[in-house]
Amino acid sequence: MSDDDAPRFDFPGAFDLSGEVAVVTGGSRGIGRAIAHGLAAAGADVAPVSRTAADVERVAGELADYGVETCVTTADVADQADVTDCFETVAGELGQPSVVVNNAGINPEAALGTPDRVDATGFDQVNDVNLRGAYACAHAAAEHLETTGGSLVNVASVGGLVGLPRQHPYVASKHGLVGLTRSLALDWAPAVRANCLAPGYVATELTADLTGNEELAASIRDRTPLDRFAEPKEVAAPAVFLASSAASYLTGATIAVDGGWTAR
Ligand SMILES: NC(=O)c1ccc[n+]([C@@H]2O[C@H](COP(=O)([O-])OP(=O)(O)OC[C@H]3O[C@@H](n4cnc5c(N)ncnc54)[C@H](OP(=O)(O)O)[C@@H]3O)[C@@H](O)[C@H]2O)c1
């Protein structure tokens, strides 16, 4: 191989997101907030979106420290009209979104238990946010992503790869999200890439009941080869990678970010 054929790697340029406009749902805390920080650190202008204006405003203030533009807008991802308005606001204030991270997700008490215990309301509540919410954002973002040649990242869960007891609504929503990712990848190729992350156990408000219960936390650590919960920013790094040109040949993929949990 001559020097001219050498696969010279542009580092950190391959991960540079300068000039990109990113929307992160559930960007106000936990994993989404860390992803918003990661994207801003890589140079993207970022709109962290959730239902709570004060939290969005606080995170937008944090992101401004990276010297990027931000935009304060809220949306309930379960409401298509709200989502469409939100994407129009971002497009108007920051420019057409080229990176969309569908991270908003819930797993409320009403959806925990065996099927005889969980009624349709609990099942719908989870799926309306975790799956239909991701669809709503993909729908609202489609034209923007096609114009910009962008990248969509869905945040599923190890519950999108394997079953988990007493969590069938959540598991169904996350398996659906993995499937949605694959279909979007086919429908949008080659212009737009769509990929998915499947985090294991991450220390956030969502898992406060687990991290706050030493017996449960220990059983999760025992089951996890890396022997600990993840920090939110350990999920943010692969999200930045998937959004960037460093992942230019990845589409339709789901990457487990689980400390080896699904390697067993
Ligand atoms: N933590 C884990 O161990 C873990 C593991 C695997 C996968 N995940 C997934 O990772 C994602 C983030 O989890 P997390 O642990 O960071 O959760 P979290 O700390 O509870 O944060 C959830 C975020 O989603 C927002 N949100 C909730 N419902 C929403 C709605 N209807 N519309 C818009 N935003 C909404 C919340 O803000 P508002 O309530 O203010 O709207 C918040 O910003 C979820 O999809 C979750 O399923 C988490």
GROMACS .gro file of C-alpha atoms and ligand atoms in nm:
model
  312
    1MET     CA    1   0.000   0.000   0.000
    2SER     CA    2   0.140   0.340  -0.093
    3ASP     CA    3   0.129   0.634   0.143
    4ASP     CA    4  -0.154   0.778  -0.068
    5ASP     CA    5  -0.370   0.471   0.003
    6ALA     CA    6  -0.311   0.490   0.379
    7PRO     CA    7  -0.642   0.501   0.568
    8ARG     CA    8  -0.547   0.821   0.748
    9PHE     CA    9  -0.788   0.887   1.030
   10ASP     CA   10  -0.900   1.238   1.111
   11PHE     CA   11  -0.906   1.238   1.491
   12PRO     CA   12  -1.087   1.405   1.660
   13GLY     CA   13  -1.235   1.553   1.340
   14ALA     CA   14  -1.434   1.237   1.261
   15PHE     CA   15  -1.629   1.299   1.582
   16ASP     CA   16  -1.670   1.674   1.524
   17LEU     CA   17  -2.034   1.786   1.516
   18SER     CA   18  -1.974   2.156   1.447
   19GLY     CA   19  -2.252   2.296   1.231
   20GLU     CA   20  -2.495   2.018   1.330
   21VAL     CA   21  -2.827   2.093   1.501
   22ALA     CA   22  -2.934   1.830   1.753
   23VAL     CA   23  -3.261   1.761   1.933
   24VAL     CA   24  -3.242   1.537   2.241
   25THR     CA   25  -3.573   1.429   2.391
   26GLY     CA   26  -3.565   1.369   2.763
   27GLY     CA   27  -3.264   1.601   2.753
   28SER     CA   28  -3.341   1.764   3.087
   29ARG     CA   29  -3.190   1.502   3.316
   30GLY     CA   30  -3.020   1.162   3.339
   31ILE     CA   31  -2.896   1.000   3.019
   32GLY     CA   32  -3.052   1.262   2.789
   33ARG     CA   33  -2.885   1.548   2.973
   34ALA     CA   34  -2.548   1.369   2.940
   35ILE     CA   35  -2.609   1.309   2.568
   36ALA     CA   36  -2.695   1.679   2.525
   37HIS     CA   37  -2.364   1.765   2.696
   38GLY     CA   38  -2.174   1.517   2.477
   39LEU     CA   39  -2.321   1.654   2.154
   40ALA     CA   40  -2.253   2.015   2.260
   41ALA     CA   41  -1.897   1.925   2.361
   42ALA     CA   42  -1.854   1.785   2.008
   43GLY     CA   43  -1.966   2.121   1.867
   44ALA     CA   44  -2.337   2.072   1.787
   45ASP     CA   45  -2.602   2.331   1.862
   46VAL     CA   46  -2.843   2.143   2.090
   47ALA     CA   47  -3.208   2.167   2.192
   48PRO     CA   48  -3.263   1.955   2.506
   49VAL     CA   49  -3.635   1.880   2.512
   50SER     CA   50  -3.866   1.759   2.787
   51ARG     CA   51  -4.207   1.854   2.930
   52THR     CA   52  -4.062   2.074   3.203
   53ALA     CA   53  -3.958   2.422   3.090
   54ALA     CA   54  -3.752   2.509   3.401
   55ASP     CA   55  -3.539   2.192   3.363
   56VAL     CA   56  -3.489   2.251   2.989
   57GLU     CA   57  -3.385   2.610   3.060
   58ARG     CA   58  -3.132   2.494   3.321
   59VAL     CA   59  -2.971   2.239   3.085
   60ALA     CA   60  -2.969   2.486   2.795
   61GLY     CA   61  -2.776   2.719   3.027
   62GLU     CA   62  -2.523   2.442   3.100
   63LEU     CA   63  -2.476   2.373   2.727
   64ALA     CA   64  -2.407   2.737   2.647
   65ASP     CA   65  -2.077   2.692   2.836
   66TYR     CA   66  -1.951   2.488   2.538
   67GLY     CA   67  -1.991   2.797   2.317
   68VAL     CA   68  -2.272   2.644   2.113
   69GLU     CA   69  -2.623   2.774   2.045
   70THR     CA   70  -2.916   2.627   2.234
   71CYS     CA   71  -3.289   2.667   2.224
   72VAL     CA   72  -3.547   2.633   2.501
   73THR     CA   73  -3.854   2.443   2.386
   74THR     CA   74  -4.072   2.181   2.553
   75ALA     CA   75  -4.277   1.891   2.420
   76ASP     CA   76  -4.467   1.590   2.543
   77VAL     CA   77  -4.343   1.326   2.298
   78ALA     CA   78  -4.673   1.140   2.338
   79ASP     CA   79  -4.843   1.435   2.165
   80GLN     CA   80  -4.770   1.453   1.791
   81ALA     CA   81  -4.885   1.815   1.755
   82ASP     CA   82  -4.658   1.919   2.043
   83VAL     CA   83  -4.365   1.735   1.885
   84THR     CA   84  -4.424   1.891   1.543
   85ASP     CA   85  -4.437   2.241   1.698
   86CYS     CA   86  -4.117   2.169   1.889
   87PHE     CA   87  -3.924   2.066   1.575
   88GLU     CA   88  -4.050   2.377   1.393
   89THR     CA   89  -3.931   2.594   1.683
   90VAL     CA   90  -3.586   2.433   1.674
   91ALA     CA   91  -3.566   2.468   1.295
   92GLY     CA   92  -3.663   2.835   1.324
   93GLU     CA   93  -3.418   2.915   1.606
   94LEU     CA   94  -3.118   2.690   1.537
   95GLY     CA   95  -3.170   2.563   1.181
   96GLN     CA   96  -3.292   2.230   1.047
   97PRO     CA   97  -3.219   1.945   1.290
   98SER     CA   98  -2.958   1.702   1.157
   99VAL     CA   99  -2.923   1.489   1.471
  100VAL     CA  100  -3.224   1.354   1.661
  101VAL     CA  101  -3.187   1.150   1.979
  102ASN     CA  102  -3.506   0.979   2.094
  103ASN     CA  103  -3.420   0.932   2.458
  104ALA     CA  104  -3.739   1.027   2.648
  105GLY     CA  105  -3.861   0.719   2.830
  106ILE     CA  106  -4.059   0.608   3.132
  107ASN     CA  107  -4.123   0.289   3.330
  108PRO     CA  108  -4.386   0.387   3.591
  109GLU     CA  109  -4.522   0.177   3.875
  110ALA     CA  110  -4.853   0.133   3.685
  111ALA     CA  111  -4.667  -0.069   3.420
  112LEU     CA  112  -4.470  -0.295   3.656
  113GLY     CA  113  -4.591  -0.644   3.731
  114THR     CA  114  -4.720  -0.959   3.572
  115PRO     CA  115  -4.980  -0.925   3.293
  116ASP     CA  116  -5.271  -0.999   3.531
  117ARG     CA  117  -5.166  -0.694   3.740
  118VAL     CA  118  -5.095  -0.440   3.464
  119ASP     CA  119  -5.397  -0.304   3.281
  120ALA     CA  120  -5.413  -0.151   2.933
  121THR     CA  121  -5.375   0.200   3.074
  122GLY     CA  122  -5.034   0.118   3.220
  123PHE     CA  123  -4.930  -0.061   2.900
  124ASP     CA  124  -5.040   0.232   2.681
  125GLN     CA  125  -4.880   0.493   2.907
  126VAL     CA  126  -4.535   0.340   2.856
  127ASN     CA  127  -4.573   0.266   2.487
  128ASP     CA  128  -4.718   0.613   2.413
  129VAL     CA  129  -4.393   0.769   2.535
  130ASN     CA  130  -4.121   0.511   2.467
  131LEU     CA  131  -4.235   0.387   2.125
  132ARG     CA  132  -4.503   0.615   1.983
  133GLY     CA  133  -4.305   0.917   2.109
  134ALA     CA  134  -4.000   0.804   1.911
  135TYR     CA  135  -4.218   0.751   1.605
  136ALA     CA  136  -4.369   1.101   1.654
  137CYS     CA  137  -4.022   1.257   1.657
  138ALA     CA  138  -3.908   1.054   1.355
  139HIS     CA  139  -4.220   1.168   1.172
  140ALA     CA  140  -4.169   1.535   1.263
  141ALA     CA  141  -3.795   1.519   1.187
  142ALA     CA  142  -3.811   1.319   0.863
  143GLU     CA  143  -3.802   1.611   0.623
  144HIS     CA  144  -3.529   1.788   0.821
  145LEU     CA  145  -3.313   1.475   0.840
  146GLU     CA  146  -3.358   1.400   0.471
  147THR     CA  147  -3.259   1.757   0.380
  148THR     CA  148  -2.956   1.761   0.608
  149GLY     CA  149  -2.849   1.398   0.552
  150GLY     CA  150  -2.869   1.351   0.926
  151SER     CA  151  -2.852   1.080   1.188
  152LEU     CA  152  -3.115   0.949   1.429
  153VAL     CA  153  -3.028   0.771   1.752
  154ASN     CA  154  -3.290   0.585   1.953
  155VAL     CA  155  -3.223   0.503   2.317
  156ALA     CA  156  -3.374   0.161   2.383
  157SER     CA  157  -3.253  -0.066   2.665
  158VAL     CA  158  -3.127  -0.418   2.726
  159GLY     CA  159  -3.503  -0.465   2.762
  160GLY     CA  160  -3.510  -0.417   2.384
  161LEU     CA  161  -3.286  -0.721   2.339
  162VAL     CA  162  -3.405  -0.966   2.605
  163GLY     CA  163  -3.711  -1.013   2.823
  164LEU     CA  164  -3.719  -0.874   3.177
  165PRO     CA  165  -3.960  -1.009   3.438
  166ARG     CA  166  -4.247  -0.783   3.557
  167GLN     CA  167  -4.173  -0.521   3.291
  168HIS     CA  168  -4.359  -0.644   2.980
  169PRO     CA  169  -4.491  -0.299   2.873
  170TYR     CA  170  -4.140  -0.149   2.894
  171VAL     CA  171  -3.981  -0.451   2.723
  172ALA     CA  172  -4.242  -0.444   2.445
  173SER     CA  173  -4.182  -0.070   2.391
  174LYS     CA  174  -3.804  -0.115   2.375
  175HIS     CA  175  -3.821  -0.418   2.142
  176GLY     CA  176  -4.051  -0.202   1.927
  177LEU     CA  177  -3.791   0.074   1.929
  178VAL     CA  178  -3.521  -0.165   1.805
  179GLY     CA  179  -3.755  -0.271   1.524
  180LEU     CA  180  -3.850   0.089   1.445
  181THR     CA  181  -3.478   0.170   1.416
  182ARG     CA  182  -3.421  -0.110   1.165
  183SER     CA  183  -3.716  -0.005   0.948
  184LEU     CA  184  -3.622   0.364   0.956
  185ALA     CA  185  -3.268   0.266   0.853
  186LEU     CA  186  -3.410   0.090   0.546
  187ASP     CA  187  -3.660   0.363   0.459
  188TRP     CA  188  -3.406   0.646   0.494
  189ALA     CA  189  -3.093   0.487   0.344
  190PRO     CA  190  -2.865   0.607   0.205
  191ALA     CA  191  -2.943   0.969   0.301
  192VAL     CA  192  -3.012   0.927   0.673
  193ARG     CA  193  -2.867   0.680   0.925
  194ALA     CA  194  -3.079   0.541   1.209
  195ASN     CA  195  -2.923   0.349   1.498
  196CYS     CA  196  -3.005   0.244   1.849
  197LEU     CA  197  -2.837   0.217   2.189
  198ALA     CA  198  -2.937  -0.048   2.441
  199PRO     CA  199  -2.814   0.068   2.782
  200GLY     CA  200  -2.795  -0.165   3.078
  201TYR     CA  201  -2.841  -0.025   3.427
  202VAL     CA  202  -2.753   0.345   3.453
  203ALA     CA  203  -2.765   0.548   3.774
  204THR     CA  204  -3.042   0.804   3.711
  205GLU     CA  205  -3.377   0.909   3.859
  206LEU     CA  206  -3.539   0.625   3.660
  207THR     CA  207  -3.337   0.367   3.855
  208ALA     CA  208  -3.343   0.547   4.193
  209ASP     CA  209  -3.555   0.264   4.340
  210LEU     CA  210  -3.280   0.017   4.243
  211THR     CA  211  -2.972   0.219   4.341
  212GLY     CA  212  -3.145   0.311   4.668
  213ASN     CA  213  -3.203  -0.054   4.761
  214GLU     CA  214  -2.865  -0.209   4.848
  215GLU     CA  215  -2.987  -0.568   4.807
  216LEU     CA  216  -3.133  -0.502   4.461
  217ALA     CA  217  -2.835  -0.289   4.357
  218ALA     CA  218  -2.595  -0.567   4.461
  219SER     CA  219  -2.787  -0.827   4.261
  220ILE     CA  220  -2.766  -0.602   3.951
  221ARG     CA  221  -2.394  -0.545   4.004
  222ASP     CA  222  -2.343  -0.923   4.044
  223ARG     CA  223  -2.522  -0.983   3.714
  224THR     CA  224  -2.312  -0.714   3.536
  225PRO     CA  225  -1.961  -0.824   3.428
  226LEU     CA  226  -1.825  -0.470   3.478
  227ASP     CA  227  -1.968  -0.494   3.832
  228ARG     CA  228  -2.134  -0.152   3.854
  229PHE     CA  229  -2.409   0.073   3.722
  230ALA     CA  230  -2.312   0.300   3.430
  231GLU     CA  231  -2.273   0.674   3.465
  232PRO     CA  232  -2.500   0.866   3.221
  233LYS     CA  233  -2.200   1.000   3.029
  234GLU     CA  234  -2.094   0.642   2.948
  235VAL     CA  235  -2.409   0.622   2.733
  236ALA     CA  236  -2.349   0.972   2.592
  237ALA     CA  237  -2.014   0.880   2.433
  238PRO     CA  238  -2.159   0.611   2.203
  239ALA     CA  239  -2.447   0.847   2.119
  240VAL     CA  240  -2.197   1.111   2.003
  241PHE     CA  241  -2.017   0.841   1.801
  242LEU     CA  242  -2.341   0.730   1.630
  243ALA     CA  243  -2.431   1.092   1.549
  244SER     CA  244  -2.089   1.160   1.397
  245SER     CA  245  -1.922   1.075   1.067
  246ALA     CA  246  -1.705   0.827   1.260
  247ALA     CA  247  -2.014   0.600   1.239
  248SER     CA  248  -2.067   0.667   0.867
  249TYR     CA  249  -2.115   0.295   0.784
  250LEU     CA  250  -2.349   0.215   1.072
  251THR     CA  251  -2.721   0.209   1.014
  252GLY     CA  252  -2.996  -0.013   1.153
  253ALA     CA  253  -2.760  -0.122   1.431
  254THR     CA  254  -2.829  -0.162   1.801
  255ILE     CA  255  -2.530  -0.130   2.032
  256ALA     CA  256  -2.553  -0.272   2.384
  257VAL     CA  257  -2.401  -0.029   2.635
  258ASP     CA  258  -2.451  -0.261   2.927
  259GLY     CA  259  -2.123  -0.343   3.100
  260GLY     CA  260  -2.148  -0.693   2.949
  261TRP     CA  261  -2.498  -0.762   3.088
  262THR     CA  262  -2.622  -0.926   2.764
  263ALA     CA  263  -2.288  -1.104   2.698
  264ARG     CA  264  -2.392  -1.389   2.925
  265LIG     N1  265  -3.150   0.453   3.363
  265LIG     C1  266  -3.134   0.332   3.313
  265LIG     O1  267  -3.085   0.239   3.379
  265LIG     C2  268  -3.177   0.303   3.171
  265LIG     C3  269  -3.141   0.178   3.119
  265LIG     C4  270  -3.179   0.147   2.989
  265LIG     C5  271  -3.247   0.240   2.913
  265LIG     N2  272  -3.280   0.361   2.967
  265LIG     C6  273  -3.353   0.453   2.883
  265LIG     O2  274  -3.281   0.573   2.872
  265LIG     C7  275  -3.375   0.681   2.857
  265LIG     C8  276  -3.345   0.789   2.961
  265LIG     O3  277  -3.357   0.729   3.089
  265LIG     P1  278  -3.312   0.804   3.222
  265LIG     O4  279  -3.270   0.696   3.315
  265LIG     O5  280  -3.219   0.915   3.192
  265LIG     O6  281  -3.454   0.860   3.272
  265LIG     P2  282  -3.490   0.986   3.364
  265LIG     O7  283  -3.375   1.027   3.446
  265LIG     O8  284  -3.617   0.950   3.429
  265LIG     O9  285  -3.517   1.102   3.256
  265LIG     C9  286  -3.624   1.090   3.166
  265LIG    C10  287  -3.628   1.210   3.078
  265LIG    O10  288  -3.738   1.196   2.985
  265LIG    C11  289  -3.824   1.309   2.997
  265LIG     N3  290  -3.961   1.267   2.966
  265LIG    C12  291  -4.038   1.175   3.031
  265LIG     N4  292  -4.158   1.164   2.973
  265LIG    C13  293  -4.157   1.251   2.869
  265LIG    C14  294  -4.253   1.287   2.772
  265LIG     N5  295  -4.376   1.232   2.769
  265LIG     N6  296  -4.220   1.379   2.678
  265LIG    C15  297  -4.097   1.437   2.681
  265LIG     N7  298  -4.002   1.407   2.770
  265LIG    C16  299  -4.033   1.316   2.864
  265LIG    C17  300  -3.804   1.358   3.140
  265LIG    O11  301  -3.840   1.494   3.159
  265LIG     P3  302  -3.989   1.541   3.202
  265LIG    O12  303  -4.041   1.437   3.297
  265LIG    O13  304  -3.968   1.674   3.261
  265LIG    O14  305  -4.068   1.546   3.075
  265LIG    C18  306  -3.654   1.340   3.153
  265LIG    O15  307  -3.586   1.445   3.087
  265LIG    C19  308  -3.514   0.621   2.867
  265LIG    O16  309  -3.564   0.596   2.738
  265LIG    C20  310  -3.489   0.490   2.939
  265LIG    O17  311  -3.587   0.393   2.909
  265LIG    C21  312  -3.247   0.394   3.094
   0.00000   0.00000   0.00000
